[in-house]
XYZ file of C-alpha atoms in Angstrom:
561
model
C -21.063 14.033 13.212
C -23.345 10.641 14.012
C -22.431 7.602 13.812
C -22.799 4.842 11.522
C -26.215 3.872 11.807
C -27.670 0.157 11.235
C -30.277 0.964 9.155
C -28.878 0.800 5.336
C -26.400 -1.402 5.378
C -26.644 -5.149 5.146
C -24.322 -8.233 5.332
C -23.712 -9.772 2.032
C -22.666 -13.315 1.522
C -19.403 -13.969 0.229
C -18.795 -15.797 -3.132
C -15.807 -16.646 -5.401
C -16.123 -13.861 -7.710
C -13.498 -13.071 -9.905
C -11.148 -15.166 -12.374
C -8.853 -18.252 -10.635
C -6.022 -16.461 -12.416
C -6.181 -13.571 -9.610
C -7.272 -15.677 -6.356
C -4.879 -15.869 -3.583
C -4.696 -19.665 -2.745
C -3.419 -19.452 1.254
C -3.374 -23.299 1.770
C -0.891 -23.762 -1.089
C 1.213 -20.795 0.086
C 1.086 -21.930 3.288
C 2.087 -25.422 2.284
C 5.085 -24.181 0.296
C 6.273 -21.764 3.037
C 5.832 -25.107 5.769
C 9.054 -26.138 4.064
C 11.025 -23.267 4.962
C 10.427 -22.735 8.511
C 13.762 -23.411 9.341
C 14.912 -20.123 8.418
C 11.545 -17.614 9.529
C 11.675 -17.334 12.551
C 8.824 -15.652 13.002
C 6.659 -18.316 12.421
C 6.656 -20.154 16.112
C 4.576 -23.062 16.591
C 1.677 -20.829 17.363
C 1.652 -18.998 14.507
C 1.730 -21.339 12.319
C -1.619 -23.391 14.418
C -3.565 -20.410 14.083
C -3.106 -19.758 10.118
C -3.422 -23.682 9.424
C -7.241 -23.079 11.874
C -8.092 -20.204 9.644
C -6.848 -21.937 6.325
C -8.849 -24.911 7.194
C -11.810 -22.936 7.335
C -11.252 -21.367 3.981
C -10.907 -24.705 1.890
C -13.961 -25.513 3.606
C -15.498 -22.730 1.179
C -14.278 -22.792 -1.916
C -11.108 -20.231 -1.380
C -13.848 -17.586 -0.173
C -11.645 -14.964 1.398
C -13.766 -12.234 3.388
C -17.118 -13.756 4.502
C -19.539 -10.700 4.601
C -22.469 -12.911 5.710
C -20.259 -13.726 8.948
C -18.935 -10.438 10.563
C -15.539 -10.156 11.673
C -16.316 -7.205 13.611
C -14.443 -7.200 17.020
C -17.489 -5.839 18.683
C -19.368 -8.853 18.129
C -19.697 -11.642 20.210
C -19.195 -14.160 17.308
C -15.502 -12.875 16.697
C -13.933 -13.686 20.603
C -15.496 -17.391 20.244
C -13.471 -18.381 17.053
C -10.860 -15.896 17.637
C -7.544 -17.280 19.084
C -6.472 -13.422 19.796
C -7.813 -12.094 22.838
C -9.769 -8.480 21.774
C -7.545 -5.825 22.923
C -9.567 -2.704 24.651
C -8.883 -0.233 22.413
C -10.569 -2.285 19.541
C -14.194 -0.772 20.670
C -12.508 2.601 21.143
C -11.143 2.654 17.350
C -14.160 1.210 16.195
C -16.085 4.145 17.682
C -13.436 6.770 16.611
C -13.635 5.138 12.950
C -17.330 5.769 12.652
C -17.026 9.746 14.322
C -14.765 10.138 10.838
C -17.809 9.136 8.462
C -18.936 11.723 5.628
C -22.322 11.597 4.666
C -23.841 12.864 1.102
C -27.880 13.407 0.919
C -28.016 10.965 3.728
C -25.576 8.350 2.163
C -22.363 7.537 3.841
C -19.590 8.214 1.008
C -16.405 7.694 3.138
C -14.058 9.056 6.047
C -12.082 12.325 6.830
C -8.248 12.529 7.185
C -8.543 13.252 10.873
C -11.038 13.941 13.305
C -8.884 16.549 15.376
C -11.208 19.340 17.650
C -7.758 20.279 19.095
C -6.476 21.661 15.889
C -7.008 24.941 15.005
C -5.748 24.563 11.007
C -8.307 22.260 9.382
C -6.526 22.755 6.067
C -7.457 19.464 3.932
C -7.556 16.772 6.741
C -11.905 17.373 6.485
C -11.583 15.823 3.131
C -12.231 12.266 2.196
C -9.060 11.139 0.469
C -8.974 8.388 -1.879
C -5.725 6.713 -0.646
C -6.288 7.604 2.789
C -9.978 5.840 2.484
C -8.888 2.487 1.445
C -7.984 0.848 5.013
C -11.162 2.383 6.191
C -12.738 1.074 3.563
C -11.052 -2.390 4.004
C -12.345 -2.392 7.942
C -16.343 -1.632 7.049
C -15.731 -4.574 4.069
C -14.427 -7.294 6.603
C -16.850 -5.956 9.458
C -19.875 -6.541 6.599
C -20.981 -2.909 5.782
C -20.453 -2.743 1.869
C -22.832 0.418 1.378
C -20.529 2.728 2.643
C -17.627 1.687 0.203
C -19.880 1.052 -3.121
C -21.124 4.481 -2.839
C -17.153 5.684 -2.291
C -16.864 4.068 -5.281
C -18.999 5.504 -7.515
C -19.015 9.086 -6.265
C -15.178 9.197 -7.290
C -15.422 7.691 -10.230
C -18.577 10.137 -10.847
C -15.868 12.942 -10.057
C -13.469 11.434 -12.461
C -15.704 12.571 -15.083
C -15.339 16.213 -14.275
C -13.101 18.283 -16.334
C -9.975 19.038 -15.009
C -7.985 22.199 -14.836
C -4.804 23.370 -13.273
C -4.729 27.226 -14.925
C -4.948 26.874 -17.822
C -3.753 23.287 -18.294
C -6.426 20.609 -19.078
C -5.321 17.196 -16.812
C -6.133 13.577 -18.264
C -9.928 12.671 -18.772
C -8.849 9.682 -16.151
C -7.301 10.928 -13.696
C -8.804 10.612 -10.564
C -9.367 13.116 -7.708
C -7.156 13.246 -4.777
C -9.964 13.958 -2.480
C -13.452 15.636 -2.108
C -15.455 17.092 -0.040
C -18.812 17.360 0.954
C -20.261 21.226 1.073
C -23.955 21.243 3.710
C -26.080 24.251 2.479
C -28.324 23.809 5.824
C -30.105 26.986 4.472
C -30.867 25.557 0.932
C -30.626 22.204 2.801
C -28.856 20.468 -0.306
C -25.247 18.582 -0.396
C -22.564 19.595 -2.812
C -19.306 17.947 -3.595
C -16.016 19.606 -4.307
C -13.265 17.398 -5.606
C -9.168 18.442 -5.782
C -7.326 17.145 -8.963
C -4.118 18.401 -7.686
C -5.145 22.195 -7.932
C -5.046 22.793 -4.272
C -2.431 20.446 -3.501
C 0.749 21.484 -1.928
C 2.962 21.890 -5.027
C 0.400 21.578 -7.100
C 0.983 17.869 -8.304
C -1.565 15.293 -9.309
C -2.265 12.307 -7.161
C -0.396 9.307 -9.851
C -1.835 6.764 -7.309
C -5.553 7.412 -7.061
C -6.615 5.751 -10.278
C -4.528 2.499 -9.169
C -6.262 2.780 -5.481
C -9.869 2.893 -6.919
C -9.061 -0.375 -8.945
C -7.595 -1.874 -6.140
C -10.744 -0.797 -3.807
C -13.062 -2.021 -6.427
C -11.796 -5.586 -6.575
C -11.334 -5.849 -2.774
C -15.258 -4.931 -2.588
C -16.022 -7.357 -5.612
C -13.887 -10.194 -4.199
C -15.717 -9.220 -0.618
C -18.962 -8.897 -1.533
C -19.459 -11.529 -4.552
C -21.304 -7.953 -6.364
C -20.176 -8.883 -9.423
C -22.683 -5.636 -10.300
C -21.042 -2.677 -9.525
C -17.755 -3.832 -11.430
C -19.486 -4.613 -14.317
C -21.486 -1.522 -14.662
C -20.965 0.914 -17.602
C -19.574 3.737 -15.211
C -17.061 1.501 -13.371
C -16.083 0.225 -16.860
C -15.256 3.322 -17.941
C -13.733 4.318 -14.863
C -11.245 1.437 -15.292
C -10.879 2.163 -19.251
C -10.220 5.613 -18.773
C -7.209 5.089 -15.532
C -5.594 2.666 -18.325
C -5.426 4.910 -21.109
C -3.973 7.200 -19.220
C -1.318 4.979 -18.177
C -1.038 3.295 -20.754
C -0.456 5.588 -23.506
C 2.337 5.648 -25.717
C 5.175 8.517 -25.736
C 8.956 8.553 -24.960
C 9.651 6.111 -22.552
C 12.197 3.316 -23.073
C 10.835 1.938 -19.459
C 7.850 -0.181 -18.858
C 7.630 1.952 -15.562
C 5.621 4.950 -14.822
C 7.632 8.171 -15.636
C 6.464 10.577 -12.511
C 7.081 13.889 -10.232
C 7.635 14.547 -6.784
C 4.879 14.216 -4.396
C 2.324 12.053 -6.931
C 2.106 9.793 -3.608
C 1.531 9.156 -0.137
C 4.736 11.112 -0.270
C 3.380 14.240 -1.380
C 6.001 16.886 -0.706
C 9.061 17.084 -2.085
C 11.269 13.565 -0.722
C 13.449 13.023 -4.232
C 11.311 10.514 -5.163
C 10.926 12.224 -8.846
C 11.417 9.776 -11.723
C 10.280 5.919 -11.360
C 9.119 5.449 -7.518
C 8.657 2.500 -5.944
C 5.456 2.673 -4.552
C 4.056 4.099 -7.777
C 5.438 1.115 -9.901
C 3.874 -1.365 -7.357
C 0.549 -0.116 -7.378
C 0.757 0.152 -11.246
C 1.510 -3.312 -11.299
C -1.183 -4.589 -8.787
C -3.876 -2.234 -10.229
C -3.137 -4.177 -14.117
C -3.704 -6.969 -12.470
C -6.877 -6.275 -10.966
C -8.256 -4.525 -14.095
C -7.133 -6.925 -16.468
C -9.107 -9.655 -14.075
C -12.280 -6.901 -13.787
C -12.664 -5.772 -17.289
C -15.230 -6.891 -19.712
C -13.998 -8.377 -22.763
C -16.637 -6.451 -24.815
C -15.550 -4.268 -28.078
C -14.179 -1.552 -25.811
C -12.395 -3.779 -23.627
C -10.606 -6.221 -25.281
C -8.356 -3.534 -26.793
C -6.415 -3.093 -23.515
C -6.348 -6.997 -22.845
C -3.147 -7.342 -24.935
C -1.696 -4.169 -24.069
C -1.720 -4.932 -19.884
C -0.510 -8.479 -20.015
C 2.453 -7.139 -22.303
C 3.472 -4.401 -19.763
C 2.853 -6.556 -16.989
C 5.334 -8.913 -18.396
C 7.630 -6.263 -19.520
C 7.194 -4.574 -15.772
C 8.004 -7.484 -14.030
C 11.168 -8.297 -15.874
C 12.040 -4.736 -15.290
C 11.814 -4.458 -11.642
C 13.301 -7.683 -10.194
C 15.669 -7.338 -12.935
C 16.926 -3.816 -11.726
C 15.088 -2.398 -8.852
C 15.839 -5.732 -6.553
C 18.626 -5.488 -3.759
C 19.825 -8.168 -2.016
C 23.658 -8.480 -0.879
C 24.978 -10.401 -4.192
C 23.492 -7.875 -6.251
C 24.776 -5.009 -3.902
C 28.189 -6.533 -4.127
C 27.941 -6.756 -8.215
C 26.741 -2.724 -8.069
C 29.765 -2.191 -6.406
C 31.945 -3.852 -8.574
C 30.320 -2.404 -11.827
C 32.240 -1.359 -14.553
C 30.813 1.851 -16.503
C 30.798 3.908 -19.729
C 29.299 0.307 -21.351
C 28.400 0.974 -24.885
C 26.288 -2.353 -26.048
C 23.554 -4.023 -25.981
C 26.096 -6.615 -23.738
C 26.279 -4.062 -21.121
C 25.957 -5.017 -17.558
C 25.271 -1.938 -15.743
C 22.863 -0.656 -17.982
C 22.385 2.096 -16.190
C 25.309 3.439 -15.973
C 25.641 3.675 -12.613
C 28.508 5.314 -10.663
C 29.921 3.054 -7.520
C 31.059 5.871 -5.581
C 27.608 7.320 -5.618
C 26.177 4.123 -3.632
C 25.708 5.974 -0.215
C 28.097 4.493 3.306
C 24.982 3.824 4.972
C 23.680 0.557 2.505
C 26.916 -1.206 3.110
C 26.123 -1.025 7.136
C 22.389 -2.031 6.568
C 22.116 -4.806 4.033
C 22.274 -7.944 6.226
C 23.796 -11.274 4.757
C 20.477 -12.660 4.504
C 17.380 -10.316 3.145
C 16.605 -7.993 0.650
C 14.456 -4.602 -0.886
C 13.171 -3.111 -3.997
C 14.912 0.015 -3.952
C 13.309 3.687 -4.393
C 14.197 4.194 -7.620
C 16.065 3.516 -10.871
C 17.094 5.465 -13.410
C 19.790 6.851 -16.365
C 22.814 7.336 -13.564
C 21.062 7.019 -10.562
C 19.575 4.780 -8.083
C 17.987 5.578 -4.701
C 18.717 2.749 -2.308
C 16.146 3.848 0.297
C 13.955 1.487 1.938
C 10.101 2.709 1.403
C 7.973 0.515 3.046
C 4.224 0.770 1.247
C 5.926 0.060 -2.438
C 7.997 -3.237 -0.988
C 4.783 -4.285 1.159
C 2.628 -3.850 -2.432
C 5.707 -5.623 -4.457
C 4.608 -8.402 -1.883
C 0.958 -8.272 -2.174
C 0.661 -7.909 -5.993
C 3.019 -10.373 -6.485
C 5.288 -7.885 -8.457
C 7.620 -10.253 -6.117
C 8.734 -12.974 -6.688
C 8.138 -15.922 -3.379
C 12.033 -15.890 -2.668
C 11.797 -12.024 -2.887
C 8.727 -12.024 -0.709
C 10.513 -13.890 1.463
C 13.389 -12.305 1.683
C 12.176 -8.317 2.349
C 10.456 -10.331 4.983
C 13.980 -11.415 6.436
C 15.090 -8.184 6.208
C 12.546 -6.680 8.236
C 13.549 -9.226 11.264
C 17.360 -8.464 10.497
C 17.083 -4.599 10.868
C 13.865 -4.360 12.983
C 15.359 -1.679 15.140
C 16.156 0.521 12.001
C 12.224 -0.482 10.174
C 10.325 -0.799 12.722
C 12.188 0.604 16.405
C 9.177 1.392 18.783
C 6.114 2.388 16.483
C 5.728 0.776 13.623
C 6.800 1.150 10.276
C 9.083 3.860 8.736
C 7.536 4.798 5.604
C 11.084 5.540 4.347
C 14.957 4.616 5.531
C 16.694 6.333 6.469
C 16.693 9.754 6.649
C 17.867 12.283 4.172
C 20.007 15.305 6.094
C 21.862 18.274 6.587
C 23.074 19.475 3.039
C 21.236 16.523 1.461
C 18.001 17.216 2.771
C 18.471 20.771 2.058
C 19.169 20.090 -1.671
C 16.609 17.120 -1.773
C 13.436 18.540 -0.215
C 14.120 22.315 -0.726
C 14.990 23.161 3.373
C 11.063 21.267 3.951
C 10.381 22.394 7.479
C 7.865 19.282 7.825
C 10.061 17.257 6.539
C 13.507 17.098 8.818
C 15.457 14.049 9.407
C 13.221 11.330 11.569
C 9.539 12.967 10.998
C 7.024 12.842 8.370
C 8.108 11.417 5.329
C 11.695 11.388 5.510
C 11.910 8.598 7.579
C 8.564 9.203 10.084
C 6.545 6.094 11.716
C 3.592 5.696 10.217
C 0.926 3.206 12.319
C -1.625 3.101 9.277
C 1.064 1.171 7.412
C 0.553 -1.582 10.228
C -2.222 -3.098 7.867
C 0.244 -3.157 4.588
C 2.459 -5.483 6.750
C 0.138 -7.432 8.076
C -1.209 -8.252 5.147
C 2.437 -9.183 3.525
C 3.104 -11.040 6.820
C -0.161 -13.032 6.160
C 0.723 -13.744 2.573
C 4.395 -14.874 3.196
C 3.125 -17.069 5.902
C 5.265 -15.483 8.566
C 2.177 -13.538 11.052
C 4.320 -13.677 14.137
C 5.847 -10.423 12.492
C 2.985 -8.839 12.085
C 1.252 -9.655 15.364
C 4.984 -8.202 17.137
C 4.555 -5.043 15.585
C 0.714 -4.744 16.358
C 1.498 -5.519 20.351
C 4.271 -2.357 19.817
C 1.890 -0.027 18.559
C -1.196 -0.854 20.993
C 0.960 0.340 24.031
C 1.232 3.891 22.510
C -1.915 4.534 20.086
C -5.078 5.459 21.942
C -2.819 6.967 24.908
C -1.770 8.952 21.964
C -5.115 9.613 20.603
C -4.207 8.130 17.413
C -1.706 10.153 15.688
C -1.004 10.958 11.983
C 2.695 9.687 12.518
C 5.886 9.291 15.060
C 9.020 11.367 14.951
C 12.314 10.473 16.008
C 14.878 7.218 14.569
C 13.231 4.362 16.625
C 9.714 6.462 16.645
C 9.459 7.632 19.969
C 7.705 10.806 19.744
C 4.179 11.695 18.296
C 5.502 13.775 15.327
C 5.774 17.850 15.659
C 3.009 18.006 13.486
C 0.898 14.897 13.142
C -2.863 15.295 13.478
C -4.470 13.521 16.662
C -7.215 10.353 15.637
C -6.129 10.235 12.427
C -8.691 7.840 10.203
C -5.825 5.923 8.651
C -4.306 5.178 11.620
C -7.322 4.090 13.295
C -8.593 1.682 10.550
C -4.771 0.650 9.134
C -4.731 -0.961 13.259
C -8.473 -2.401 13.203
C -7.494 -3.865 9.493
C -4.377 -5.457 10.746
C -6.090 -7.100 13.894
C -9.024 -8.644 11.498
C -6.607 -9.853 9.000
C -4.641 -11.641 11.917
C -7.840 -12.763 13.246
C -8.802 -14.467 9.964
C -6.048 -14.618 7.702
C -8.648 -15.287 4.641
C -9.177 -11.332 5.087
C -5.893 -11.085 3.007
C -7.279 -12.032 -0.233
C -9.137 -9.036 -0.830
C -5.819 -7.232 -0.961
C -3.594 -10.283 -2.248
C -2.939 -11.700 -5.418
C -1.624 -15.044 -6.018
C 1.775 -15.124 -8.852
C 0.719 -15.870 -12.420
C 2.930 -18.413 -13.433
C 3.221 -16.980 -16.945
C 5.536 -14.373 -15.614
C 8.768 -16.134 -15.470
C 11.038 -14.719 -12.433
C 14.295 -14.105 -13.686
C 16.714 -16.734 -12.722
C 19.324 -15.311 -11.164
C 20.934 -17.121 -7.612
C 21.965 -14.770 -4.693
C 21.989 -14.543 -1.211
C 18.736 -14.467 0.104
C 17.110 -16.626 -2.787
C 19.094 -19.518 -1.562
C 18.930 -20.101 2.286
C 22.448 -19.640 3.508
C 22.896 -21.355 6.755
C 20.849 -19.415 9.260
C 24.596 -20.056 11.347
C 26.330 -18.451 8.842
């Protein structure tokens, strides 16, 4: 497959382009985070230098976060001058792997394959371009200033979206988006088609929940990149967003503000237990309201789903730091819960059974720190750590600042458990022996330490780096990219890592996985200029209220303590 060529793309100035309600203001969240450096200590003296240089040179223009018109490419001279990091030598290497993974459509790059494996003999689905799997390769061209390749991402899946949809004889949503495509080369007939999966060909057969809310989240990283205030606005991308939020927006039985779903709707997308209200689903929910509500037109077909997203976003952020937060007050009160509570004064509204709070949580939850849990529901709440959701929670602001803060604290206190020798472990910890068989069916793939069920995953390096960034505390981030650069190209860029501390390449994780490749090149640009963070960052709206509630980690014990 070539390369990305030069000719067609172009470098785009970068311009302040959506509402002030959504911008992510890094000199004021680095101001308020100044005053707590007592207890991150992360953030060294040199960490802290080389966000204030790069803040600096933001409020020098006008809270512009991802300069197009200035590359931030690591294969450019420009980058090493102003660039306090040192380019590692791999950088060139995953730049050139990156571009090997490009898909092309009548001559038009449209996005990236899973993996780029020869050594593989299965191809199965990894040949596709998949949506979620595209965004931190998407993320990598935007901050290296080549747009073209994600605009036309954009609008071929949103082109798809109009397809009907059929799973035998079962007619999906009109919005729901593919889970991935791919491109068909008649050389004979010498035309392109494209072939899109809905969930029809998936394993299990489910429908990816999180593709609708990845396209909105793409689409307002490329506007707030770009300054193309065009392709947001257009009638198809309008429609595109109208259509994701009817769909999720729609009325029906639910007595939650969060999004009812079924195992495997996810980046988890075998069977893990995470059935019901996940975490990562509700985050990306949450972020992708946001990013509609700022990208929508308020013409007659618009303005009718103005009302109804603030409400839910108000109504979804009571709802999850009210019940899906865990810090070690609130762990304590869980334990202490009384139930059968028949009222509206009820405190565990759930109804949920002490003795069913699992050994391990006890051991784990450190003095100071805390998680949004994996789920919540009628009796039951699953107290695994998944990393994407809580690094999302951070991003969207679906956290509050002390929360933010304080999942950050927790990733320091158990680093060995989260993080051990490849980064990140997509979940914590691992579900086994009669559990697992119970939970994910006897899953071959997914035993105890691999895969999902509690795997290393590198491409989640860019999630955290980008959390990292927004809390103010990089030094995390930048430990966890040195851990990863010792094993990654040796390793020819695997899918994921087996084993509790992620030792191993996993049994069977593709070799140069696209994710992983751009998820490290993202998190290196974003550390080399922090303003890279606001195309994936939103700042808190202030009409949200946090709940007021006092507890551990929201009130700085003594770091002696």
């Amino acid at each position: 497959m070539n390369g990305f060529k030069g000719p067609g793309l172009r470098k785009v100035g970068s311009h302040s382009s959506l509402s002030d309600a959504d911008d992510h203001d890094l000199s004021r969240l680095h101001d308020r985070h100044i005053l707590s450096l007592d207890r991150q200590r992360s953030c060294d003296e040199r960490s802290m230098n080389e966000l204030s240089i790069s803040v600096r040179a933001i409020d020098s223009h006008d809270s512009v976060y991802s300069p197009g018109g200035m590359r931030s490419g690591f294969s450019t001279p420009s980058s090493s001058c102003r660039n306090p990091f040192e380019p590692h030598p791999i950088i060139a290497e995953a730049w050139e792997a990156l571009r090997r993974s490009i898909v092309y459509f009548k001559g038009e790059p449209v996005g990236t394959i899973a993996a780029f494996d020869h050594a593989s003999e299965e191809v199965l689905n990894y040949d596709q371009v998949f949506v979620r799997d595209f965004v931190p390769s998407a993320l990598a061209f935007l901050m290296n200033g080549e747009p073209d390749i994600v605009k036309n991402f954009l609008l071929k899946t949103v082109y798809l979206q109009g397809w009907e949809k059929r799973i035998d004889r079962f007619k999906l949503g009109e919005g729901a988006m593919p889970a991935s495509f791919k491109v068909l080369h008649d050389p004979v007939r010498r035309i392109d088609n494209l072939v899109a999966d809905f969930g029809e060909s998936a394993i299990g057969r489910v429908a990816p929940v999180d593709s609708g809310f990845w396209w909105i989240i793409l689409l307002r990283a490329y506007t707030k990149s770009t300054g193309d205030l065009t392709l947001a606005e257009s009638a198809e991308c309008q429609k595109g967003i109208r259509l994701i939020l009817a769909l999720c927006l729609s009325e029906g039985f639910d007595t939650f503000p969060t999004l009812l779903c079924a195992d495997g709707c996810s980046m988890i997308d075998r069977r893990m237990g995470i059935y019901g209200y996940p975490i990562e689903i509700q985050a990306l929910f949450f972020m992708a309201l946001r990013c509609a509500l700022a990208m929508l037109k308020h013409d007659t077909e618009g303005k009718e789903f103005v009302e109804p997203i603030v409400k839910r976003l108000h109504a979804l952020s009571y709802h999850m730091r009210s019940y899906f937060w865990l810090d070690f007050q609130q762990l304590n009160d869980i334990y202490r819960y009384k139930t059968e509570e028949y009222s509206h004064t009820a405190v565990n509204k759930f109804n949920v059974i002490p003795d069913s709070i699992p050994d391990w949580v006890f051991d784990f939850m450190p003095t100071r720190g805390g998680y949004f849990i994996g789920n919540v529901s009628p009796a039951r709440m699953d107290f695994r750590w998944f990393a994407l959701g809580n690094c999302v929670a951070i991003l969207s602001s679906l956290a509050t600042p002390e929360q933010s803060m304080a999942v950050m604290d927790l990733i320091e206190e158990r680093w060995e458990e989260l993080v051990g020798e490849m980064p990140l472990k997509v979940t914590y910890p691992a579900i086994e022996n009669h559990e697992w068989r119970i939970v994910t069916g006897c899953d071959p793939k997914n035993t105890r330490w691999s895969y999902h069920n509690g795997g290393s995953w590198p491409v989640l390096l860019w999630l955290l780096t980008a959390a990292c960034i927004k809390t103010g505390r990089p030094q995390i981030a930048r430990r966890a990219i040195e851990l990863a650069e010792t094993r990654l190209l040796k390793d020819s860029w695997p899918e994921y890592y087996d084993g509790k501390s992620g030792r191993y390449v996993g049994k069977q994780a593709r070799k140069f996985q696209t994710w992983s490749i751009a998820g490290y090149l993202v998190a290196k640009m974003m550390l080399e200029d922090p303003s890279h963070a606001g195309m994936v960052s939103l700042e808190e709206d202030k009409a949200m209220k946090p709940l007021i509630k006092r507890s551990a980690s929201w009130t700085c014990p003594d770091p002696a303590n």
